[in-house]
Coordinates of C-alpha atoms and ligand atoms in Angstrom, one line a residue:
M808 CA 28.9 58.5 -48.4
K809 CA 26.6 55.4 -48.6
K810 CA 27.1 53.1 -51.5
F811 CA 24.1 51.2 -52.8
L812 CA 23.6 48.0 -54.9
P813 CA 21.2 48.4 -57.9
D814 CA 18.5 45.9 -57.0
P815 CA 16.7 45.4 -53.7
V816 CA 14.6 42.2 -53.2
A817 CA 11.0 42.7 -54.2
G818 CA 8.0 41.0 -52.6
G819 CA 7.4 37.5 -54.0
D820 CA 4.1 36.1 -55.3
F821 CA 3.1 34.7 -51.9
L822 CA -0.7 35.0 -51.5
V823 CA -2.0 37.6 -53.9
G824 CA -2.7 41.0 -52.3
D825 CA -5.2 43.7 -53.0
S826 CA -3.7 45.5 -56.0
R827 CA -6.4 48.2 -55.9
K828 CA -4.8 49.8 -52.9
K829 CA -1.4 51.4 -52.8
P830 CA 0.4 49.6 -50.0
S831 CA 2.0 51.6 -47.2
K832 CA 5.8 51.4 -46.6
I833 CA 5.2 49.3 -43.6
S834 CA 2.9 46.9 -45.6
V835 CA 5.6 46.5 -48.2
R836 CA 8.2 45.7 -45.5
K837 CA 5.9 43.1 -43.9
D838 CA 5.4 41.4 -47.3
E839 CA 9.1 41.5 -48.1
H840 CA 9.8 39.8 -44.7
I841 CA 7.4 37.0 -45.7
S842 CA 8.8 36.6 -49.2
I843 CA 12.4 36.5 -48.0
A844 CA 11.6 34.2 -45.1
L845 CA 10.1 31.8 -47.6
S846 CA 13.3 31.7 -49.6
E847 CA 16.3 29.6 -48.7
F848 CA 19.3 30.9 -46.7
P849 CA 22.1 28.8 -48.1
S850 CA 24.8 30.7 -46.3
V851 CA 23.2 30.3 -42.8
E852 CA 24.4 27.3 -40.8
L853 CA 22.4 27.6 -37.6
D854 CA 21.4 24.6 -35.5
P855 CA 18.8 24.8 -32.7
G856 CA 20.8 22.2 -30.8
F857 CA 18.2 19.4 -30.4
R858 CA 20.5 16.9 -32.1
N859 CA 22.8 17.3 -29.1
Y860 CA 20.2 15.6 -26.9
R861 CA 18.9 12.1 -27.1
F862 CA 16.1 10.4 -25.2
E863 CA 16.8 7.0 -23.6
H864 CA 14.6 4.7 -25.7
N865 CA 12.2 2.6 -23.7
A866 CA 11.4 -0.7 -25.5
L867 CA 9.0 -1.7 -22.7
P868 CA 6.9 1.4 -22.2
E869 CA 3.7 -0.2 -20.5
V870 CA 1.7 2.6 -22.1
D871 CA -1.3 2.3 -24.5
F872 CA -0.5 4.6 -27.5
S873 CA -4.2 5.3 -27.9
E874 CA -4.5 6.7 -24.4
I875 CA -1.5 9.1 -24.6
D876 CA -2.7 12.6 -23.6
T877 CA -0.7 15.4 -25.3
S878 CA -2.9 18.3 -24.0
V879 CA -1.7 21.1 -21.8
N880 CA -3.6 23.9 -19.9
V881 CA -2.1 27.3 -20.5
L882 CA -3.8 30.3 -18.8
G883 CA -7.0 28.4 -18.6
R884 CA -7.1 27.4 -22.3
I885 CA -6.6 23.7 -23.2
M886 CA -4.2 23.1 -26.0
S887 CA -4.4 19.7 -27.8
I888 CA -0.6 19.7 -28.1
P889 CA 1.9 22.1 -26.5
M890 CA 2.3 24.2 -29.6
M891 CA 1.5 27.7 -30.7
I892 CA 1.9 29.5 -34.0
S893 CA 4.5 32.2 -33.1
P894 CA 4.1 35.9 -34.2
I895 CA 4.6 36.4 -37.9
T896 CA 2.7 39.2 -39.4
G897 CA -0.1 41.8 -39.8
G898 CA -0.4 45.2 -41.4
S899 CA -0.8 44.3 -45.1
E900 CA -3.4 42.6 -47.3
K901 CA -1.2 39.5 -47.6
S902 CA -0.6 39.3 -43.9
K903 CA -4.4 39.6 -43.3
K904 CA -4.8 36.4 -45.3
V905 CA -1.9 34.7 -43.5
N906 CA -3.4 35.7 -40.1
R907 CA -6.8 34.4 -41.0
A908 CA -5.7 31.1 -42.5
L909 CA -3.3 30.3 -39.6
S910 CA -5.7 31.4 -36.8
E911 CA -8.4 29.2 -38.3
L912 CA -6.0 26.3 -38.4
A913 CA -4.9 27.0 -34.8
N914 CA -8.6 27.0 -33.7
D915 CA -9.4 23.8 -35.5
F916 CA -6.4 22.0 -34.0
K917 CA -6.7 23.7 -30.6
I918 CA -3.2 25.1 -30.6
G919 CA -2.2 28.7 -29.7
F920 CA -1.8 31.7 -32.1
A921 CA 0.1 35.0 -31.9
V922 CA -0.3 37.9 -34.3
G923 CA 2.8 39.6 -35.6
S924 CA 3.8 43.1 -34.4
Q925 CA 0.8 45.3 -34.0
R926 CA 2.9 48.5 -34.1
C927 CA 1.6 49.7 -37.4
A928 CA -2.1 49.2 -36.4
L929 CA -1.5 51.1 -33.2
T930 CA -0.5 54.1 -35.2
D931 CA -2.8 53.6 -38.2
S932 CA -6.2 52.2 -37.1
S933 CA -7.1 51.3 -40.8
L934 CA -4.7 48.4 -40.4
E935 CA -6.4 46.9 -37.4
M936 CA -8.6 44.6 -39.6
T937 CA -5.4 42.8 -40.7
Y938 CA -5.0 41.5 -37.1
K939 CA -8.6 40.9 -36.1
I940 CA -8.5 37.1 -35.8
R941 CA -10.6 36.4 -32.7
K942 CA -13.7 35.7 -34.7
Y943 CA -11.7 32.9 -36.5
A944 CA -10.2 31.7 -33.3
P945 CA -12.8 32.0 -30.5
D946 CA -11.6 29.1 -28.4
I947 CA -7.8 29.3 -28.2
L948 CA -4.9 31.0 -26.6
V949 CA -4.3 34.3 -28.5
F950 CA -1.3 36.6 -27.9
A951 CA -0.8 40.3 -28.7
N952 CA 2.6 41.5 -29.9
F953 CA 4.9 44.4 -30.5
G954 CA 8.6 45.2 -30.0
A955 CA 9.7 46.2 -26.5
V956 CA 11.9 48.8 -28.0
Q957 CA 8.8 50.8 -28.9
L958 CA 8.5 51.6 -25.2
N959 CA 11.4 54.0 -25.9
Y960 CA 9.6 55.4 -28.9
G961 CA 6.3 56.7 -27.5
F962 CA 4.5 53.4 -26.7
S963 CA 3.3 52.8 -23.1
I964 CA 0.7 50.9 -21.1
D965 CA -2.1 52.4 -23.3
E966 CA -0.7 50.8 -26.5
C967 CA -0.4 47.4 -24.6
R968 CA -4.0 47.6 -23.6
R969 CA -5.1 48.6 -27.1
A970 CA -3.1 45.8 -28.6
I971 CA -4.8 43.3 -26.3
D972 CA -8.2 44.7 -26.9
M973 CA -7.7 44.8 -30.7
I974 CA -7.6 40.9 -30.7
D975 CA -9.1 40.0 -27.3
A976 CA -5.7 38.5 -26.4
D977 CA -4.9 36.3 -23.4
A978 CA -1.4 37.9 -23.0
M979 CA 0.9 40.6 -24.2
V980 CA 4.1 39.4 -25.9
F981 CA 7.0 41.9 -26.3
H982 CA 9.7 40.9 -28.7
L983 CA 13.4 41.9 -28.1
N984 CA 15.2 42.2 -31.5
P985 CA 18.3 44.3 -31.1
L986 CA 20.3 42.7 -33.9
H987 CA 17.3 43.0 -36.3
E988 CA 16.7 46.7 -35.5
V989 CA 20.3 47.5 -36.3
F990 CA 20.2 45.8 -39.8
Q991 CA 16.7 47.1 -40.6
M992 CA 16.8 50.3 -42.5
G993 CA 15.5 53.0 -40.1
G994 CA 15.4 50.5 -37.2
N995 CA 14.8 51.7 -33.6
T996 CA 18.0 51.0 -31.8
N997 CA 17.7 52.7 -28.4
F998 CA 17.3 49.7 -26.0
S999 CA 18.4 51.6 -22.9
G1000 CA 16.1 51.5 -19.9
I1001 CA 13.8 48.9 -21.5
L1002 CA 13.8 46.5 -18.5
N1003 CA 12.5 49.2 -16.3
K1004 CA 9.7 50.0 -18.7
I1005 CA 8.8 46.3 -18.9
E1006 CA 8.7 46.1 -15.1
K1007 CA 6.2 49.0 -15.0
I1008 CA 4.0 47.3 -17.7
C1009 CA 4.1 44.0 -15.7
S1010 CA 2.9 45.8 -12.6
K1011 CA 0.1 47.7 -14.3
L1012 CA -1.3 45.5 -17.1
D1013 CA -4.2 43.2 -16.3
A1014 CA -2.7 40.4 -18.5
P1015 CA 0.4 38.3 -18.3
V1016 CA 3.5 39.7 -20.0
I1017 CA 5.6 37.4 -22.1
V1018 CA 9.0 38.4 -23.6
K1019 CA 10.5 36.7 -26.7
E1020 CA 13.4 37.1 -29.0
V1021 CA 13.0 36.7 -32.8
G1022 CA 15.6 34.1 -33.6
Y1023 CA 18.8 34.8 -31.5
G1024 CA 17.7 33.4 -28.2
I1025 CA 17.3 34.5 -24.6
S1026 CA 20.1 33.6 -22.2
Q1027 CA 19.8 32.5 -18.6
T1028 CA 21.0 35.9 -17.5
V1029 CA 18.5 37.9 -19.5
A1030 CA 15.7 35.5 -18.4
Q1031 CA 16.6 36.0 -14.8
R1032 CA 16.4 39.8 -15.2
L1033 CA 13.0 39.5 -16.9
A1034 CA 11.8 37.1 -14.2
D1035 CA 12.9 39.5 -11.5
V1036 CA 10.6 42.2 -12.9
G1037 CA 7.5 40.1 -13.1
V1038 CA 7.5 38.6 -16.6
Y1039 CA 5.3 35.6 -16.8
A1040 CA 7.0 33.6 -19.5
I1041 CA 10.1 33.7 -21.8
D1042 CA 9.8 32.5 -25.3
V1043 CA 13.4 31.8 -26.1
A1044 CA 13.1 32.1 -29.9
G1045 CA 16.6 30.8 -30.1
A1046 CA 19.1 30.5 -32.9
G1047 CA 18.7 27.7 -35.3
S1048 CA 16.1 29.0 -37.6
I1049 CA 15.9 32.4 -39.3
S1050 CA 18.6 35.1 -39.6
W1051 CA 17.4 38.7 -39.5
S1052 CA 20.7 40.0 -40.7
E1053 CA 20.3 37.9 -43.8
I1054 CA 16.7 38.9 -44.3
E1055 CA 17.5 42.6 -44.0
K1056 CA 20.6 42.1 -46.3
K1057 CA 18.2 40.9 -49.0
R1058 CA 16.0 43.9 -48.5
S1059 CA 18.9 46.4 -48.5
K1060 CA 20.9 48.0 -51.3
D1061 CA 23.5 49.3 -48.8
V1062 CA 26.8 47.7 -49.5
V1063 CA 28.0 48.1 -45.9
V1064 CA 24.9 46.3 -44.6
H1065 CA 25.7 43.5 -47.2
S1066 CA 29.3 43.3 -45.9
A1067 CA 28.6 43.6 -42.2
S1068 CA 25.7 41.1 -42.2
K1069 CA 28.2 38.3 -43.0
A1070 CA 29.7 38.6 -39.6
F1071 CA 26.4 37.6 -37.9
I1072 CA 25.8 34.4 -39.8
G1073 CA 25.6 31.8 -37.0
W1074 CA 25.1 34.4 -34.2
G1075 CA 22.9 33.7 -31.3
N1076 CA 22.1 31.3 -28.5
P1077 CA 20.8 27.9 -29.8
T1078 CA 17.3 27.1 -28.7
A1079 CA 18.0 23.8 -26.8
E1080 CA 20.7 25.5 -24.8
C1081 CA 18.5 28.4 -23.9
I1082 CA 15.7 26.1 -22.7
K1083 CA 18.0 24.0 -20.5
E1084 CA 19.9 26.9 -19.0
I1085 CA 16.7 28.8 -18.1
A1086 CA 14.9 25.7 -16.8
D1087 CA 17.8 24.7 -14.6
N1088 CA 18.6 28.1 -13.2
V1089 CA 15.7 30.5 -13.3
E1090 CA 12.8 30.1 -11.0
D1091 CA 9.2 31.2 -11.3
I1092 CA 9.1 31.7 -15.1
K1093 CA 7.3 29.7 -17.8
I1094 CA 9.3 28.7 -20.8
I1095 CA 8.2 28.7 -24.4
A1096 CA 10.5 26.7 -26.7
S1097 CA 10.8 28.2 -30.2
G1098 CA 13.5 28.8 -32.8
G1099 CA 13.8 25.8 -35.1
V1100 CA 11.2 23.6 -33.2
K1101 CA 10.2 21.7 -36.4
T1102 CA 9.1 18.2 -35.3
G1103 CA 7.2 16.5 -32.6
V1104 CA 10.5 15.0 -31.4
D1105 CA 11.9 18.6 -31.1
M1106 CA 8.8 19.4 -29.1
A1107 CA 9.2 16.3 -26.8
K1108 CA 12.9 17.2 -26.3
S1109 CA 12.0 20.8 -25.5
I1110 CA 9.5 19.7 -22.8
A1111 CA 11.9 17.2 -21.3
L1112 CA 14.6 19.9 -21.2
G1113 CA 12.2 22.2 -19.2
A1114 CA 9.9 24.1 -21.6
D1115 CA 6.2 24.4 -20.8
F1116 CA 5.1 24.5 -24.4
C1117 CA 6.5 25.3 -27.9
G1118 CA 6.1 27.7 -30.8
N1119 CA 6.9 27.8 -34.4
A1120 CA 6.6 30.6 -37.1
S1121 CA 8.7 29.7 -40.2
E1122 CA 7.3 26.2 -40.7
F1123 CA 3.7 27.4 -40.5
L1124 CA 4.5 30.2 -42.8
K1125 CA 6.0 27.9 -45.4
R1126 CA 3.0 25.5 -45.2
V1127 CA 0.3 28.2 -45.4
S1128 CA 2.0 29.7 -48.5
I1129 CA 1.3 26.3 -50.2
S1130 CA -2.1 25.2 -48.9
R1131 CA -4.4 24.5 -46.0
S1132 CA -3.8 20.8 -46.5
E1133 CA 0.0 21.2 -46.2
C1134 CA -0.7 22.9 -42.8
E1135 CA -2.9 20.0 -41.7
I1136 CA -0.2 17.5 -42.7
F1137 CA 2.3 19.5 -40.7
V1138 CA 0.2 19.6 -37.5
E1139 CA -0.9 16.0 -37.8
S1140 CA 2.8 15.0 -38.2
L1141 CA 3.7 17.0 -35.1
I1142 CA 1.0 15.1 -33.2
L1143 CA 2.1 11.7 -34.5
E1144 CA 5.8 12.4 -33.8
L1145 CA 5.1 13.8 -30.3
K1146 CA 2.9 10.8 -29.3
T1147 CA 5.5 8.3 -30.7
A1148 CA 8.2 10.0 -28.7
M1149 CA 6.0 9.8 -25.6
L1150 CA 5.3 6.1 -26.2
C1151 CA 9.0 5.4 -26.7
T1152 CA 9.9 7.2 -23.5
G1153 CA 7.1 5.6 -21.5
C1154 CA 5.1 8.8 -20.9
K1155 CA 1.3 8.9 -20.8
N1156 CA 1.0 12.6 -20.6
I1157 CA 2.9 15.9 -20.8
N1158 CA 3.7 16.0 -17.1
E1159 CA 5.4 12.6 -17.3
L1160 CA 7.3 13.8 -20.4
R1161 CA 8.8 16.6 -18.3
S1162 CA 10.8 14.0 -16.4
A1163 CA 11.6 11.7 -19.3
K1164 CA 15.2 10.5 -19.5
I1165 CA 17.2 12.7 -21.9
K1166 CA 20.9 13.1 -22.1
K1167 CA 23.5 15.3 -23.9
V1168 CA 25.3 13.5 -26.6
S1169 CA 27.8 16.1 -27.7
Ligands
FMN2460 C1 8.3 36.5 -41.7 C2 8.5 36.6 -40.2 C3 8.0 37.7 -39.5 C4 8.1 37.7 -38.1 N1 7.6 38.7 -37.4 C5 7.6 38.7 -36.1 C6 6.9 39.7 -35.3 O1 6.3 40.6 -35.9 N2 7.0 39.7 -34.0 C7 7.7 38.7 -33.3 O2 7.7 38.7 -32.1 N3 8.4 37.8 -34.0 C8 8.3 37.7 -35.4 N4 9.0 36.7 -36.1 C9 9.8 35.8 -35.3 C10 9.1 34.5 -35.0 O3 8.0 34.7 -34.2 C11 10.1 33.5 -34.4 O4 10.5 34.0 -33.1 C12 11.3 33.2 -35.3 O5 10.9 33.0 -36.6 C13 12.1 32.0 -34.9 O6 11.3 30.8 -34.7 P1 10.9 29.8 -35.8 O7 12.0 28.8 -36.0 O8 9.7 29.1 -35.2 O9 10.5 30.5 -37.1 C14 8.8 36.7 -37.4 C15 9.3 35.6 -38.2 C16 9.1 35.5 -39.5 C17 9.6 34.3 -40.3

């Protein structure tokens, strides 16, 4: 028999929702994920691994700082810096506000933006408006998203097309989240045959397919299997940032979940390791670096290790919960840090940064 603790974590006071409407179960879950992600995880000691790499400092760069070009072209969209806001949310009043604020920010700074899982809006069209950000972000790279496991629970190519059309997206992003689904109450845990289904989508969909993790990393072996079936890019979403077993523990009253989640503190492939292994060994696949990419120096290291561009969810979420100006300070810091790292490695543009001298220090 299951034993339960008395008090589950309730949603916090992050961005005031619409109290006139009774939120659905899924909306409550989305809001709880946001609230818990905004709290601290004192017991989690994850490190994305960037500290294990050091650039060779170039004291004589022969580069004019004011002429450094940090832009990249991804799928025909120019990004001012190689950064996107990774999938976070959608499906509730609060998440609608988060999506609007972050997509406007992304458009103003010319970075990319991905909505969170659109699963709920694909089954309940009244929630579509919580994702509809294209009007706030007309110029930038926008990604659609839902869990690949849904391909075993009734979703198919039609849902992919609808997810893309809903937000006029440039690409479809599937997340792989086995550990999360196990710890999430009522999670969908049948991952068998998913690769085959991803292959079919890749061959039929008129948009590139990207596959990401949600914080535990994609290994070289998994990246190779995905590359072999036609996936355009891997977003490593490596370990070093959030822990879904901890998030679900905080949502759960189940004492077994509380006990078992401890064993997964520190689980996963660190981000820097994923990037390097995939870049060195897997051909014909773009790499998105995310999972604890928090500074422009982390971005520069990611590019030098082999990533094409970077993503971040948690840091943007923290800032948007405070104010627009906190978000601006964050992006402007990323730009300054990235440009400084480029000057100090003698790189005038992102292509040159790809071959900057970086070495493993531990
Ligand atoms: C509150 C929250 C909700 C998230 N929801 C999604 C989601 O719906 N789909 C998805 O692919 N990833 C989701 N993620 C995972 C992030 O996109 C990202 O992979 C992860 O947070 C690790 O990267 P970070 O260090 O940039 O946060 C979510 C993350 C957070 C913090």
